[in-house]
Tab-separated table of C-alpha atoms in Angstrom:
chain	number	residue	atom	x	y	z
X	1	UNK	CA	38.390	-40.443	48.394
X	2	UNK	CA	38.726	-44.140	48.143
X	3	UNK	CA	41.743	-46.547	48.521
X	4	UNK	CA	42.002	-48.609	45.616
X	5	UNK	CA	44.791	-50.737	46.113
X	6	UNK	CA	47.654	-51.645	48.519
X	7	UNK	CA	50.856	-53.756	48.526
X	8	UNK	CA	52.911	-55.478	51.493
X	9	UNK	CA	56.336	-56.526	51.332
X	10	UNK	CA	58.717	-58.021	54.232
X	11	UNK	CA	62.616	-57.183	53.891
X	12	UNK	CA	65.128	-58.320	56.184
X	13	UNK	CA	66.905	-54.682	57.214
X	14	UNK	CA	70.711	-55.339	58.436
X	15	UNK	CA	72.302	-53.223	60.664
X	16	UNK	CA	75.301	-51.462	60.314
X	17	UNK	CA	75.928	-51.204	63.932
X	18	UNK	CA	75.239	-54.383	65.933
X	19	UNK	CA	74.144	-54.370	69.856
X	20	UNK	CA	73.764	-56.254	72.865
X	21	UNK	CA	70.787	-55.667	75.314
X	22	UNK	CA	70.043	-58.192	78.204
X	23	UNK	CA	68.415	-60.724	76.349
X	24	UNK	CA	69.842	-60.739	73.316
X	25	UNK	CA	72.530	-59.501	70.437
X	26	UNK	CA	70.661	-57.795	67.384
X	27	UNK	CA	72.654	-58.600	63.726
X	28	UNK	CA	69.758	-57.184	61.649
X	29	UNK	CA	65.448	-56.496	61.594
X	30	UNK	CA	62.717	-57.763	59.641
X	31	UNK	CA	60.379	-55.024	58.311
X	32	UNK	CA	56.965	-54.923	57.098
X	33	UNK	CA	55.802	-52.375	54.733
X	34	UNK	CA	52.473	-51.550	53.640
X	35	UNK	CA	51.824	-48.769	50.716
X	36	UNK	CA	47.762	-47.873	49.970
X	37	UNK	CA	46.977	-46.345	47.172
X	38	UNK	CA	43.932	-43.417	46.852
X	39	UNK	CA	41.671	-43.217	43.146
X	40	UNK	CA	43.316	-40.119	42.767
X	41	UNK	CA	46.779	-41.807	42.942
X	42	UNK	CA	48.358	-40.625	46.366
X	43	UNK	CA	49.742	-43.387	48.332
X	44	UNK	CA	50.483	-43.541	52.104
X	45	UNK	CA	53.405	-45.664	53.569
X	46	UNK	CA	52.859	-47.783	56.390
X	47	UNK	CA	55.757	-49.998	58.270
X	48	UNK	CA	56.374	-52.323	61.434
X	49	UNK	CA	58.692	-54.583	63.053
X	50	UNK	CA	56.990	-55.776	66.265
X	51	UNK	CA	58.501	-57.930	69.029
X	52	UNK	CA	57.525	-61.541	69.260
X	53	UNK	CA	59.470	-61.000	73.035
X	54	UNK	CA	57.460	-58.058	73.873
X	55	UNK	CA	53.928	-58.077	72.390
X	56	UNK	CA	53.864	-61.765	70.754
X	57	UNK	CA	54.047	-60.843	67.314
X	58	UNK	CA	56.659	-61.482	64.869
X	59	UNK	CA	56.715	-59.354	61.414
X	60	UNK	CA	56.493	-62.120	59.605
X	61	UNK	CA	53.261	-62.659	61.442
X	62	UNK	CA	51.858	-59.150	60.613
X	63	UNK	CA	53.537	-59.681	56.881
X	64	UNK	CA	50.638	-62.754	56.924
X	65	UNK	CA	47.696	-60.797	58.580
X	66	UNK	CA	47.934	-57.863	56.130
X	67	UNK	CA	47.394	-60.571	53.362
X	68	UNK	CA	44.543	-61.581	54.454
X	69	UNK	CA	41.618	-61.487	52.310
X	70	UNK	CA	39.789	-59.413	55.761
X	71	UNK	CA	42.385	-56.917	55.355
X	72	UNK	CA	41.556	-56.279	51.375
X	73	UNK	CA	37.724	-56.447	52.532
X	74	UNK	CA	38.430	-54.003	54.892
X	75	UNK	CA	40.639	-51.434	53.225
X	76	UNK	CA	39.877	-51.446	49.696
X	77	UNK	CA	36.972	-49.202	48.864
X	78	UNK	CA	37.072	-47.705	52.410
X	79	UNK	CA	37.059	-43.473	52.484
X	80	UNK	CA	40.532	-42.093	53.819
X	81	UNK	CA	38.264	-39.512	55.498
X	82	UNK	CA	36.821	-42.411	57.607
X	83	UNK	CA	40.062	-43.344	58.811
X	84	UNK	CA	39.730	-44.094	62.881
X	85	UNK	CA	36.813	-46.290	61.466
X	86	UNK	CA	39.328	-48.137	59.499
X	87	UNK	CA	42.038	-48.408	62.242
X	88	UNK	CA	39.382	-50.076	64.666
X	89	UNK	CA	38.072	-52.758	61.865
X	90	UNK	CA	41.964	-53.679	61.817
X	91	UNK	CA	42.237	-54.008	65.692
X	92	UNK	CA	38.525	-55.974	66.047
X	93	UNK	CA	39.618	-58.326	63.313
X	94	UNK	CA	43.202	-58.890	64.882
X	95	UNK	CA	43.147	-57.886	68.452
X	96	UNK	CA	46.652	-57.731	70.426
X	97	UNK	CA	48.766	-57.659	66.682
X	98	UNK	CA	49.711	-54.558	67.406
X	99	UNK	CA	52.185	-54.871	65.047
X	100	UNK	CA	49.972	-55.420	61.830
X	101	UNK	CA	48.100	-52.616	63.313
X	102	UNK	CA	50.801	-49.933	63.286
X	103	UNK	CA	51.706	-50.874	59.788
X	104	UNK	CA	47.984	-50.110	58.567
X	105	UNK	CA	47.691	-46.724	60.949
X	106	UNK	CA	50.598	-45.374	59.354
X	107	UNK	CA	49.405	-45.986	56.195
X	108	UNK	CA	46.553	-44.418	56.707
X	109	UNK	CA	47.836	-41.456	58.492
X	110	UNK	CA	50.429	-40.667	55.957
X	111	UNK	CA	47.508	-40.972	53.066
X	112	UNK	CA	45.183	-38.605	55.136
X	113	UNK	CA	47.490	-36.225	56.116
X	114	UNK	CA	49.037	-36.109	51.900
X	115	UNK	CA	45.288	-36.039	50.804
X	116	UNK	CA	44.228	-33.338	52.918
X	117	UNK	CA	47.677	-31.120	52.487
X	118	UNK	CA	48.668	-31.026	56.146
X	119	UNK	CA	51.014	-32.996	58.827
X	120	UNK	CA	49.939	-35.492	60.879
X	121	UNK	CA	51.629	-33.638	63.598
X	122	UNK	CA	49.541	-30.581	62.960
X	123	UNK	CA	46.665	-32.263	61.763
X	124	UNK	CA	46.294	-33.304	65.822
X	125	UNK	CA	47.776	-30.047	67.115
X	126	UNK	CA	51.545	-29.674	67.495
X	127	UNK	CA	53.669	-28.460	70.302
X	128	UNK	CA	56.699	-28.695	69.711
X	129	UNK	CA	59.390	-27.875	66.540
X	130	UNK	CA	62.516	-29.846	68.049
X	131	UNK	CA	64.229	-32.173	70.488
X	132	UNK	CA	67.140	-33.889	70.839
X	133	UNK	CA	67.201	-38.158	70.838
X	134	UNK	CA	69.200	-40.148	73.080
X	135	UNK	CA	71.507	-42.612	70.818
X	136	UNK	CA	71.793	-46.597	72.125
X	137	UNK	CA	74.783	-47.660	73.696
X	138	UNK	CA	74.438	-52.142	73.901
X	139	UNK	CA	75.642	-53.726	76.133
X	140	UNK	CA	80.012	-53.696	76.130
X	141	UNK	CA	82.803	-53.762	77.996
X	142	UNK	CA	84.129	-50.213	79.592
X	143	UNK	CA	86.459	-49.429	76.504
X	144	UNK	CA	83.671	-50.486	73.917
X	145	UNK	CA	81.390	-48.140	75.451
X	146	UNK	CA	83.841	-44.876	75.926
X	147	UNK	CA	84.556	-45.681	71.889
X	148	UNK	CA	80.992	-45.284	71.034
X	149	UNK	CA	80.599	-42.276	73.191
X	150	UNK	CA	83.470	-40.453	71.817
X	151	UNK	CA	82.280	-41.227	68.395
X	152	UNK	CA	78.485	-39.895	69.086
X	153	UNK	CA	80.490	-36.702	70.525
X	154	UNK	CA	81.628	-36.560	67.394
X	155	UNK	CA	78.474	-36.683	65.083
X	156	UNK	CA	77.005	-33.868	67.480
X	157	UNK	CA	74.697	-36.525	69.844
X	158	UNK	CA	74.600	-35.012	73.089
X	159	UNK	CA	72.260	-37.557	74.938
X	160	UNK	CA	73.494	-41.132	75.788
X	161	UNK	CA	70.792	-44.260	76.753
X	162	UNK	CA	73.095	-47.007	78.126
X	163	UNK	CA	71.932	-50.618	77.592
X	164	UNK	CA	72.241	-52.165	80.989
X	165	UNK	CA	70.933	-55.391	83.087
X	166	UNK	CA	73.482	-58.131	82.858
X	167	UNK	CA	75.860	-57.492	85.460
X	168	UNK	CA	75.240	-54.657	87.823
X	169	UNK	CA	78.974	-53.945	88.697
X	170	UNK	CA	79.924	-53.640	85.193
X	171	UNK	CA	77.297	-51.721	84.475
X	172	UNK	CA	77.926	-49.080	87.130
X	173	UNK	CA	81.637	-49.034	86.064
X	174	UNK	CA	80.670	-48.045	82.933
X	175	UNK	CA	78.633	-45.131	83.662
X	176	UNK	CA	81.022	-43.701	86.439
X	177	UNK	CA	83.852	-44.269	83.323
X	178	UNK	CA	81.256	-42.206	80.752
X	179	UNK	CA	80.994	-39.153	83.515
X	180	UNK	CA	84.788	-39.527	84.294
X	181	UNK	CA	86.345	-39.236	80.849
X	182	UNK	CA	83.180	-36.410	78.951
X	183	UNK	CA	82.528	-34.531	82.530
X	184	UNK	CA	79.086	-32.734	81.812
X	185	UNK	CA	79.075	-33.346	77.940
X	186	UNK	CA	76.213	-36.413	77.929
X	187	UNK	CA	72.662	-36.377	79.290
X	188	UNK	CA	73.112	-40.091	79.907
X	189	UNK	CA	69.933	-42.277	80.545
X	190	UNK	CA	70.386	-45.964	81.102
X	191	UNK	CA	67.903	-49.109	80.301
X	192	UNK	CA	67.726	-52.712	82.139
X	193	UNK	CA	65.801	-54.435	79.866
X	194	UNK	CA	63.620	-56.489	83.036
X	195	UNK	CA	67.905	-57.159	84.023
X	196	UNK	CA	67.619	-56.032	88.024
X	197	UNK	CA	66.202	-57.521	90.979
X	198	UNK	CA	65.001	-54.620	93.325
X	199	UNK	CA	68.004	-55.179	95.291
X	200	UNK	CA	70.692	-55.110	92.334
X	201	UNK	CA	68.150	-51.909	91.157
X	202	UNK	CA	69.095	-49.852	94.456
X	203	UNK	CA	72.846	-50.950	94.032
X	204	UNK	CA	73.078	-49.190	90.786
X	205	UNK	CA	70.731	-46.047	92.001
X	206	UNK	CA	73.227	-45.702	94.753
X	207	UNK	CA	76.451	-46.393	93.245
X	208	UNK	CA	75.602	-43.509	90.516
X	209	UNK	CA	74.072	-40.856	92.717
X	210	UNK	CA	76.567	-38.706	91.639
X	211	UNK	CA	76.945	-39.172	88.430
X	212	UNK	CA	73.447	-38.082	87.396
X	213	UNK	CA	71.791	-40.636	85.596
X	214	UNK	CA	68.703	-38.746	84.199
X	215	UNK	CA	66.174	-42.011	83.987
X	216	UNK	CA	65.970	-45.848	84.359
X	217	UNK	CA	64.160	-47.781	81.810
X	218	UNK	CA	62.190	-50.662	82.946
X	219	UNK	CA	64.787	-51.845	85.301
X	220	UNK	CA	62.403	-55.169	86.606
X	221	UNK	CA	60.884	-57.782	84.755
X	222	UNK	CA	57.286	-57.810	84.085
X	223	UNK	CA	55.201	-59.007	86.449
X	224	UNK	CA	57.555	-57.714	89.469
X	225	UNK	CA	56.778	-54.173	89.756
X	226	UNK	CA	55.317	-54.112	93.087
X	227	UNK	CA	58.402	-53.808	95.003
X	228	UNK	CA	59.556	-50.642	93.340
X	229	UNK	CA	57.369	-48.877	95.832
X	230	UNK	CA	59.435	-49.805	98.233
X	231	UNK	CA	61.695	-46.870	96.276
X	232	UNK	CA	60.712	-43.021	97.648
X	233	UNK	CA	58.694	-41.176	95.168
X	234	UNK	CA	61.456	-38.994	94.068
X	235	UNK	CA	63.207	-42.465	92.901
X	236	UNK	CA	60.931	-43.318	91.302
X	237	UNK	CA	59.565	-40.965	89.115
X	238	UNK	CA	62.832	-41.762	87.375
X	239	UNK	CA	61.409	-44.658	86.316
X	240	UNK	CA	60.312	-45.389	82.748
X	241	UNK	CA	57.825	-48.182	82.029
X	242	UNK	CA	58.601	-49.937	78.766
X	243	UNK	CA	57.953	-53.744	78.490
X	244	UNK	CA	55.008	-53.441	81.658
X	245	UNK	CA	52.996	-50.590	79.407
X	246	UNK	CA	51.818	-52.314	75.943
X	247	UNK	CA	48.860	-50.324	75.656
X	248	UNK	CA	45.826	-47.992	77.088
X	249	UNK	CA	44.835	-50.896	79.264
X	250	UNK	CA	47.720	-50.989	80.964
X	251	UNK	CA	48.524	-47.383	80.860
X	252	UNK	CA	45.470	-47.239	83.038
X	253	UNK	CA	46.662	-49.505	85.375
X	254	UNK	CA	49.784	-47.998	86.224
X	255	UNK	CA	48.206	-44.474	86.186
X	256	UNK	CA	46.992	-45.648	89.621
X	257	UNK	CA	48.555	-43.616	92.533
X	258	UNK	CA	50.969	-44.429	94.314
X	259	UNK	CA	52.867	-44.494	90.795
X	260	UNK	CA	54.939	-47.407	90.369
X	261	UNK	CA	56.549	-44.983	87.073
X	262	UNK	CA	57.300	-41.349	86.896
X	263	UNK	CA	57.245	-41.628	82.968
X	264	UNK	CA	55.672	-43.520	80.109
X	265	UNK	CA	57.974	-45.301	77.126
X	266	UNK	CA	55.046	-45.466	74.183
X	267	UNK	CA	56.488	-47.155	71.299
X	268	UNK	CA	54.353	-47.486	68.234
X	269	UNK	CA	55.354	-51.230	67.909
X	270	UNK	CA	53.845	-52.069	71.368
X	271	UNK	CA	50.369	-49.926	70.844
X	272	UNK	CA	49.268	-50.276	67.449
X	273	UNK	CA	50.315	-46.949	66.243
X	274	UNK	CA	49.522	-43.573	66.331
X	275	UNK	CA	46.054	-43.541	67.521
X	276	UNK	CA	46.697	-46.379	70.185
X	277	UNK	CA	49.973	-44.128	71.481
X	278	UNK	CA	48.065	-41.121	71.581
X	279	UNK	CA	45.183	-43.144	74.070
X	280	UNK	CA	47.939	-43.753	76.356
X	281	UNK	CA	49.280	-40.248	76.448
X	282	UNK	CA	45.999	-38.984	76.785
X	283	UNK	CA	46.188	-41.259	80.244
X	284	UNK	CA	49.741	-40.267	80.864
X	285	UNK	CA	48.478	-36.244	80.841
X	286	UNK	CA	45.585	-36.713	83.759
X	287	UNK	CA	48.027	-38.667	85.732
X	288	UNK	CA	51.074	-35.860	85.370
X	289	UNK	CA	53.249	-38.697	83.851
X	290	UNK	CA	55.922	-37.865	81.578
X	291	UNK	CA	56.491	-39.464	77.973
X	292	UNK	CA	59.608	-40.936	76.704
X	293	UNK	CA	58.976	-41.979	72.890
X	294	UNK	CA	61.068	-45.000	71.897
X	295	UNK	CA	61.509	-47.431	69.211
X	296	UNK	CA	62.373	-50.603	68.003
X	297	UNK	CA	65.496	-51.068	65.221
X	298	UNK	CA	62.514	-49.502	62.570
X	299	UNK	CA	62.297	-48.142	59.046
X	300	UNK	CA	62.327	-44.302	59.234
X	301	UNK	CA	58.693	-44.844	58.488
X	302	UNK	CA	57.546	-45.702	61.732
X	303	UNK	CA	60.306	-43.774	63.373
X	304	UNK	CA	58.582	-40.799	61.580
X	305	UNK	CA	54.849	-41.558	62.867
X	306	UNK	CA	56.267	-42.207	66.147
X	307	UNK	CA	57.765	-38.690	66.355
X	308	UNK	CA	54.623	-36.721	64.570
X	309	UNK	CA	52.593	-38.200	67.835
X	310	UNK	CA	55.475	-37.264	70.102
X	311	UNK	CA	55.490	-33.553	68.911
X	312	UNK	CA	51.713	-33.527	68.855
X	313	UNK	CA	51.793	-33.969	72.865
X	314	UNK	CA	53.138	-31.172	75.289
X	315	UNK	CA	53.868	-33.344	78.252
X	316	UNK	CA	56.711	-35.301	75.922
X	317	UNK	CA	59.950	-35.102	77.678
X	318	UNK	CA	61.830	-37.231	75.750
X	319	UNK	CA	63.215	-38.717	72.838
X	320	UNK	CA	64.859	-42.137	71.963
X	321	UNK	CA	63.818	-42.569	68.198
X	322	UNK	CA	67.185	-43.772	66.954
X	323	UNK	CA	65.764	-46.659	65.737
X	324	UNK	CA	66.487	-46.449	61.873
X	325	UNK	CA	69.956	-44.548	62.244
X	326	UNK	CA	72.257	-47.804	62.408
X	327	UNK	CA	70.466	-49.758	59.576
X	328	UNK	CA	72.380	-49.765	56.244
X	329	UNK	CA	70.051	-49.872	54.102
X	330	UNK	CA	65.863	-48.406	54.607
X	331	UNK	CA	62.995	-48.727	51.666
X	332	UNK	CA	62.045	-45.124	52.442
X	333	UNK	CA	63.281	-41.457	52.110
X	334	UNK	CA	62.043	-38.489	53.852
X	335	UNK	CA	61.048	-38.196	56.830
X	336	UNK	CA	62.379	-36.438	59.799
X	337	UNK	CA	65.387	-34.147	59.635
X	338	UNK	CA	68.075	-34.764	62.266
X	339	UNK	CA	71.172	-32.203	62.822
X	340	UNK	CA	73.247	-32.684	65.776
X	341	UNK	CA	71.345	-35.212	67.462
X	342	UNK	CA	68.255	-33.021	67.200
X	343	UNK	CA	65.186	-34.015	65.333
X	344	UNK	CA	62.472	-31.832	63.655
X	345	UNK	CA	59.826	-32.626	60.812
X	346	UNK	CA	59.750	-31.707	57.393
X	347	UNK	CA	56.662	-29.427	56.669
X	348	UNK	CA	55.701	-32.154	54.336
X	349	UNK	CA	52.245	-33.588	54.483
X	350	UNK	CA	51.158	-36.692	56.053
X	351	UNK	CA	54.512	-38.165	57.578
X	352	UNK	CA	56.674	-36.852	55.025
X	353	UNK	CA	57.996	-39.910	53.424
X	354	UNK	CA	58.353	-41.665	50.126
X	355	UNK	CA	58.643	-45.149	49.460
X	356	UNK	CA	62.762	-45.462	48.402
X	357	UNK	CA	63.417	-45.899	44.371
C-alpha cells in the first residue's frame, strides 16, 4: 500500500494556561501538522513543535522542509510497509531537524499501525496499560503555586513537576510551602531548566531533604555536567537529563559509567520521533537508566506517539506528557484517555487519532 498524497499546515496553538520556566514565559505554540494519505484512503496524522532553543529548529522551519519538493519525492509512492526506510530518507535528507522528522514518523506510524489494524504500542510490544503524568507548575510566586496545586488536587492530578532555576531561595520556599500545606498528597518532581550552578544545585538538594523531592530535571546548563560527579551516586541518580540528551549519540555518551544521570527525559521533539526515542531507550535499558517521557506544549498528536513508545518500554518510570492539556484549542481528537491524572491508550489502531472537523 502506497501513499498517495499528503498535506502540511502550521497553526499557531494558544494556551489557556500561560507559564514561566527559566528562560522564558510561554503565551501560545506553533504546530506543524502533517496528514498522508494511503490508495486505499486511510490517512495517518503526523505533528511537531520543535525548539529553536533546544535542538535549533523552529516549526516554521520544519513547516518549510516538509514542502519541499525532496519530501514529495520521498513520500509519495513510497510502501507504508517500508516505513523505517522512509523515516531514514527523511533524516539523510535533513539531518539534526528533528523536528520535521517527528512530524513525518508519526505520520507514518499512525498510517501503519491503521493499515495493518493494530497499535503502535503493541505493534512494538507493550508493557504497560497505565500511569499517572506529572502536571507543570511555571515558575510563580509561593501563593501562585499553592493555587495551582490546590486546583490540580482538584481535577484528580496527584503528581506535581515544579518549574524551577531562577532564584534558588524562592524556589526552595516553594516546595517546603507545597509539602507544608498537601502533607503526602503530591509526588512532586522539580525542573531547572540549565537554572543552577553546582553550588546553588546542592543548596536546593539540601534545603529539601526532607521534603522528598522525587527527581531533578536538568538542573545545569549544557556543557557543565562534569561537576555533578562531584554529587554521590545516590544524588545523582535523581538526576534527569533533558536539554544534554538530544538523541542516540548522546544517549551513548552519557551511558558512560560513572553516570552523570540516573534517568533519561526522551522527548519526541528532541529525537525525531518514535523510532529515534526508542534508539535511546534501547541505550537507556543496557545502562539500567530510567526513562522519564516528556514533552513540549504539543498537539495531542505527538503527545499520543510519545506515550505509545513510553508504554512500549518496561524500564519507563515516568510520565510528564501534559503537553496538550493547557492549549485551548488542538486540530486533533482521539488519542489517549486521561482520568485522574492517569493516562492509558485507546485500543484504536495506529495512534488513535483523527484529524479535528
Amino acid at each position: 500500500m502506497k501513499i498517495k498524497f499528503f498535506k502540511v499546515f502550521l497553526a499557531n496553538l494558544e494556551l489557556a494556561r500561560p507559564y514561566t520556566i527559566a528562560t522564558k514565559t510561554v503565551t501560545d505554540v506553533a504546530s506543524v501538522f502533517l496528514q498522508i494519505t494511503l490508495e486505499n484512503g486511510q490517512t495517518g496524522l503526523g505533528a511537531a513543535n520543535p525548539s529553536a532553543n533546544v535542538v535549533g529548529e523552529t516549526p516554521a522551519e520544519s513547516y518549510k522542509n516538509l514542502q519541499s519538493a525532496e519530501i514529495e519525492q520521498i513520500l509519495v509512492g513510497s510502501d507504508i510497509r517500508h516505513f523505517p526506510k522512509t523515516i531514514d530518507s527523511v533524516s539523510a535528507l535533513f539531518p539534526d531537524k528533528p523536528g520535521t522528522l517527528a512530524a513525518v514518523d508519526l505520520a507514518l506510524h499512525d498510517a501503519f499501525g491503521k493499515l495493518i489494524g493494530v497499535p503502535v504500542a503493541a505493534f512494538y510490544g507493550q508493557y504497560h496499560a497505565a500511569m499517572p503524568t506529572s502536571v507543570t507548575i511555571g515558575i510563580k510566586s509561593v501563593a501562585d503555586t499553592l493555587e495551582d496545586a490546590a486546583e490540580y488536587q482538584a481535577a484528580g492530578f496527584r503528581v506535581l513537576k515544579v518549574k524551577t532555576g531562577l532564584e534558588p531561595e524562592t524556589d526552595i520556599e516553594r516546595i517546603l510551602k507545597l509539602r507544608e500545606r498537601f502533607g503526602d498528597y503530591f509526588t512532586i518532581r522539580t525542573d531547572a531548566n540549565q537554572g543552577y550552578a553546582l553550588t546553588q544545585l546542592q543548596q536546593f538538594l539540601h534545603a529539601t531533604a526532607q521534603a522528598g523531592v522525587e527527581l531533578i530535571e536538568q538542573p545545569v546548563p549544557v556543557g557543565a555536567e562534569a561537576p555533578l560527579l562531584e554529587l554521590d551516586a545516590e544524588t545523582r541518580a535523581l538526576l534527569v537529563a533533558d536539554e544534554s540528551l538530544k538523541n542516540a549519540r548522546a544517549a551513548l555518551h552519557w551511558a558512560s559509567k560513572p553516570l552523570h544521570f540516573g534517568i533519561y527525559n526522551i522527548k519526541l521533539m528532541k529525537c525525531g520521533g518514535i523510532r529515534g526515542a526508542l534508539e535511546i531507550a534501547n541505550i537507556a535499558k543496557q545502562a539500567d537508566i530510567s526513562l522519564f517521557w516528556g514533552c513540549n506544549d504539543e498537539s495531542l498528536v505527538s503527545i499520543t506517539g510519545a506515550l505509545h513508545a513510553a508504554f512500549a518500554c518496561p524500564h519507563t518510570r515516568y510520565l510528564d506528557l501534559d503537553g496538550s492539556l493547557d492549549l485551548a484549542k488542538d486540530f486533533a481528537s482521539g488519542g489517549f484517555i486521561l482520568e485522574n491524572g492517569v493516562m492509558r491508550l485507546s485500543d484504536k489502531p495506529g495512534l488513535g487519532v483523527n484529524a479535528a472537523e
